[in-house]
């Protein structure tokens, strides 16, 4: 069971470390969650080197699913035998009671952690308001089994987790707030987090920062593109101190940067459809929309030119 | 019953027109909806000249409440005798099934219309995706009793309803898509909407554009500040062709612009607390946060200097 050993090596006191795919959420043609495909995809990601999976992050189109759909998807994944200790669950909603419901559910199911987006409708909110939103979730859920990851993604959420916000929350809840995902894509922000909050398991949200992040003290990487680059990302994580690591990183970066020229979720789903031959992999919930066939063909050609294939 | 007459005058085929407050949502100290206070507030708004109330718009902190909380609030409002034909219900969520649930509920309860924010988590989405998100809600709910108002608020939602999006939806669903709220604050956008889509009941989202909007063909105004300026706004609507209308508008604009220097919902709730002596009026759900006492005092002083009082 080499993967078990790897997982154990990569966790500290149950706090996840390593390579996490922000899992895509496969959908049937009526856009319901395809539970069987989701289970298969998550197992496949771990087989290909992922230490774990982040369920219902941005890439999983979390916001497009109801609270009920999200809880059912987690339940069916666990019933299908996926290990909860390999799961980070995205639970952050705009309504705090929804976030509490999802977080309690994830904790009860034994998830390794929760990744909690701050409420993202209101813009220009104060640090006090952002801290209070997090605090109320933590207070309502309670500390038992709660491993709380902050989620900094200002482009999408419209809310920035400043150093002041992070400090307030880690000072108040040092045993509960155990990590952060930084999806700003800003290497300097990643450095600030690693230097200022060495107690947090910090994860950049793009694998372009995987090796740099690890060298700064990051705990791994949680990324959308790891849905298709997991082998390479896991290889870099394993050989991060080897001479060839920068060359591997350059290769990974080139792949990610190719995807970054396309709507990301849609592009990843297109490539999964190409890889598996299952057209339904291209299904997404509005407001995002499938790649056109022409875009998809161009993306596939660009990835081939890099010598990349999922298989 | 002069208000009944007024309401009848101000609706065409049941489609709301006139002065609508985007109602604040009063909260108890545990931040649950204060149903009794909400009912009282809505009745009070109509008594003071509002043609109707928009429940759970941005100002009502819609995104901060669960689907269940939003349906219960509407039910208790109607059980308390508030007339459904005076209600526009905000129903737009990020997850289309949630929007469908809320919209079906509002239609079943006989609401005058629904104001539907597009899914607002993803940024940079395509026009095709935005149209599809609306289309799926309309298709799932069905046309019977559905009076669908588009909601253009790019600053907060991150999604812009371009002329192309509006045209696609009004062409596809001419009997269902009957109105739009334009919260861009951009007078030129309001003009474009009124000129390009004269069949829509268009409402600017700020009363600074009330008179200009009416002169362009707008159907009225739906605004946050009408929670406290309803008498004056209703007066302008009634006397919009009178010589004194521009002077009244200048007065209304000055009040709104004073509020615009503060976080708006928080400022309005502060002033309602001042007016009613009920401190609980200041309660808001995070991520927004109460005005500080100093901010509130300054706002109150600035409004007094304008000769404005709620009473």
XYZ file of C-alpha atoms in Angstrom, chain B residues 34-310:
277
model
C -37.065 39.425 12.633
C -40.306 38.538 10.877
C -42.460 40.884 12.893
C -40.161 43.828 12.284
C -39.967 42.970 8.584
C -43.746 42.926 8.280
C -44.030 46.222 10.112
C -41.327 47.776 7.958
C -42.945 46.684 4.703
C -46.367 47.991 5.744
C -44.735 51.238 6.845
C -43.001 51.632 3.476
C -46.311 51.306 1.625
C -48.015 53.690 4.029
C -45.299 56.193 3.264
C -45.860 56.043 -0.472
C -44.065 53.012 -1.824
C -45.907 51.214 -4.581
C -44.215 48.093 -3.439
C -41.260 46.438 -1.831
C -38.434 44.378 -3.233
C -37.763 41.609 -0.736
C -34.295 40.047 -0.624
C -32.497 42.251 -3.058
C -28.913 43.243 -2.380
C -30.076 45.688 0.294
C -32.039 42.898 1.955
C -28.733 41.007 2.300
C -30.308 38.263 0.193
C -27.073 36.366 -0.323
C -26.547 36.116 3.435
C -29.736 34.103 3.961
C -30.414 30.481 3.110
C -33.057 29.410 0.634
C -35.181 28.200 3.543
C -34.866 31.470 5.434
C -35.857 33.412 2.333
C -38.976 31.320 1.700
C -40.042 31.483 5.341
C -39.664 35.261 5.369
C -41.925 35.607 2.341
C -44.487 33.228 3.821
C -44.667 35.067 7.124
C -44.943 38.406 5.348
C -47.965 37.166 3.402
C -49.485 35.492 6.451
C -49.174 38.875 8.142
C -51.371 40.393 5.458
C -48.841 42.040 3.195
C -50.263 42.013 -0.348
C -48.271 39.809 -2.753
C -49.060 42.113 -5.667
C -46.829 44.698 -4.026
C -43.847 42.358 -3.806
C -40.896 41.874 -6.064
C -38.877 38.947 -4.766
C -35.122 38.647 -5.249
C -34.516 35.010 -6.188
C -31.159 34.870 -7.971
C -28.558 32.541 -6.457
C -25.311 31.043 -7.718
C -26.817 27.562 -7.958
C -29.559 27.448 -10.575
C -31.612 24.875 -8.631
C -31.745 27.342 -5.721
C -32.913 30.122 -8.030
C -35.567 27.804 -9.431
C -36.777 26.862 -5.944
C -37.089 30.485 -4.847
C -38.667 31.605 -8.100
C -41.272 28.836 -8.091
C -42.106 29.701 -4.513
C -42.522 33.411 -5.289
C -44.733 32.654 -8.294
C -46.847 30.245 -6.265
C -47.335 32.936 -3.633
C -48.555 35.411 -6.249
C -45.684 37.873 -6.092
C -45.844 40.724 -8.593
C -42.488 39.679 -9.977
C -39.097 38.157 -9.360
C -35.822 40.058 -9.572
C -33.211 37.550 -10.630
C -29.531 38.204 -10.078
C -27.393 36.072 -12.413
C -25.024 33.527 -10.834
C -22.330 35.720 -9.330
C -19.432 33.546 -8.268
C -17.657 33.010 -11.569
C -16.123 36.057 -13.197
C -15.342 36.668 -16.841
C -18.130 34.391 -18.040
C -19.418 34.470 -21.604
C -22.663 36.038 -22.811
C -23.742 32.577 -23.894
C -23.282 31.291 -20.349
C -25.193 34.202 -18.824
C -28.097 33.770 -21.227
C -28.140 30.039 -20.585
C -28.259 30.551 -16.815
C -31.356 32.737 -17.174
C -32.936 30.473 -19.771
C -32.686 27.413 -17.560
C -34.445 29.180 -14.688
C -37.248 30.400 -16.957
C -37.640 26.963 -18.552
C -37.647 25.137 -15.221
C -40.147 27.477 -13.578
C -42.462 27.730 -16.582
C -44.296 30.807 -17.863
C -47.473 30.693 -15.760
C -47.492 33.689 -13.445
C -43.779 34.331 -13.998
C -42.882 38.009 -14.312
C -39.123 37.973 -14.611
C -37.010 41.053 -13.942
C -33.365 41.028 -14.994
C -30.915 42.446 -12.482
C -27.888 44.306 -13.791
C -25.458 45.079 -10.990
C -21.978 44.479 -12.367
C -20.096 45.954 -9.399
C -21.561 43.472 -6.953
C -22.312 40.453 -9.123
C -19.257 40.651 -11.356
C -21.576 39.849 -14.253
C -22.723 42.423 -16.785
C -26.028 42.116 -18.620
C -25.029 43.514 -22.001
C -27.533 44.654 -24.605
C -26.836 41.356 -26.363
C -27.827 39.346 -23.299
C -30.975 41.399 -22.758
C -31.939 41.093 -26.415
C -31.442 37.338 -26.464
C -33.648 36.878 -23.402
C -36.390 39.310 -24.416
C -36.483 37.795 -27.902
C -36.773 34.287 -26.485
C -39.207 35.064 -23.680
C -41.074 38.255 -24.594
C -44.024 37.538 -22.317
C -41.953 36.465 -19.328
C -38.992 38.836 -19.219
C -40.930 41.989 -18.431
C -38.497 44.240 -16.614
C -34.999 45.098 -15.551
C -33.338 46.753 -12.603
C -30.220 48.632 -13.636
C -27.990 49.135 -10.617
C -24.984 50.240 -12.654
C -25.687 53.832 -11.632
C -24.766 54.772 -15.209
C -27.286 57.153 -16.750
C -26.143 56.264 -20.259
C -26.752 52.578 -19.637
C -30.237 53.461 -18.379
C -30.842 55.441 -21.545
C -29.680 52.570 -23.746
C -31.988 50.159 -21.962
C -34.999 52.472 -22.215
C -34.371 53.161 -25.892
C -33.466 49.635 -26.961
C -36.008 47.758 -24.878
C -39.074 50.002 -24.539
C -41.214 46.949 -23.815
C -39.377 46.379 -20.501
C -40.373 48.021 -17.247
C -36.980 49.457 -16.448
C -36.004 50.646 -12.986
C -32.810 52.462 -12.068
C -31.278 51.135 -8.867
C -30.635 54.556 -7.394
C -33.077 57.394 -6.907
C -30.455 59.860 -8.146
C -31.716 58.688 -11.554
C -35.410 58.666 -10.668
C -36.542 61.725 -12.617
C -34.041 61.300 -15.466
C -35.110 57.703 -15.738
C -38.803 58.553 -15.844
C -38.099 61.104 -18.562
C -36.341 58.365 -20.552
C -39.284 56.027 -20.119
C -38.319 54.124 -16.979
C -41.139 52.538 -14.994
C -40.051 53.858 -11.615
C -37.203 53.170 -9.243
C -36.098 50.326 -6.990
C -33.591 51.572 -4.473
C -31.981 50.915 -1.124
C -32.334 54.470 0.094
C -36.090 54.426 -0.533
C -36.216 52.602 2.806
C -35.884 56.080 4.289
C -36.811 58.451 1.431
C -40.036 56.857 0.302
C -42.246 59.922 0.849
C -40.031 62.170 -1.222
C -39.451 59.568 -3.936
C -43.185 58.874 -4.187
C -43.837 62.616 -4.367
C -41.446 62.971 -7.293
C -43.042 60.000 -9.036
C -46.514 61.511 -8.602
C -45.464 65.003 -9.660
C -42.897 64.004 -12.274
C -44.351 66.390 -14.849
C -44.734 69.304 -12.474
C -42.419 72.318 -12.490
C -41.133 71.564 -9.020
C -40.024 68.012 -9.878
C -36.370 68.911 -10.586
C -36.087 70.759 -7.267
C -37.494 67.772 -5.410
C -35.107 65.521 -7.332
C -32.126 67.672 -6.309
C -33.158 67.280 -2.707
C -33.496 63.506 -3.080
C -30.154 63.286 -4.856
C -28.394 65.159 -2.066
C -29.750 62.696 0.485
C -28.710 59.689 -1.559
C -25.248 61.094 -2.198
C -24.785 61.559 1.541
C -25.584 57.897 2.124
C -23.251 56.920 -0.703
C -20.290 58.060 1.406
C -21.021 55.206 3.836
C -21.506 51.467 3.550
C -25.091 51.689 2.352
C -27.003 48.901 4.076
C -25.238 49.514 7.356
C -25.940 53.260 7.108
C -29.627 52.734 6.365
C -29.963 50.329 9.267
C -28.226 52.795 11.526
C -30.715 55.495 10.560
C -33.662 53.134 11.067
C -32.318 52.403 14.554
C -32.076 56.140 15.218
C -35.590 56.682 13.921
C -37.289 53.838 15.770
C -35.136 53.713 18.904
C -34.703 49.980 18.264
C -31.006 49.214 18.531
C -31.544 45.798 16.909
C -32.164 47.590 13.620
C -28.368 47.925 13.395
C -27.885 44.155 13.155
C -26.385 42.902 9.887
C -24.985 39.556 8.857
C -21.266 39.322 8.174
C -19.372 39.969 5.961
C -20.944 43.394 6.326
C -20.508 45.064 9.701
C -22.369 47.755 11.634
C -21.345 51.362 11.279
C -19.210 52.499 14.148
C -20.968 54.874 16.509
C -18.743 57.678 15.243
C -19.629 56.996 11.594
C -23.302 56.829 12.485
C -23.199 60.108 14.349
C -21.449 61.803 11.442
C -23.986 60.455 8.955
C -26.888 61.597 11.128
C -25.350 65.062 11.413
C -24.828 65.307 7.666
C -28.443 64.330 7.022
C -29.683 66.836 9.575
C -27.630 69.523 7.822
C -29.654 68.708 4.696
C -32.841 69.161 6.701
C -33.595 65.468 6.288
C -35.347 63.283 8.805
C -37.122 59.977 8.319
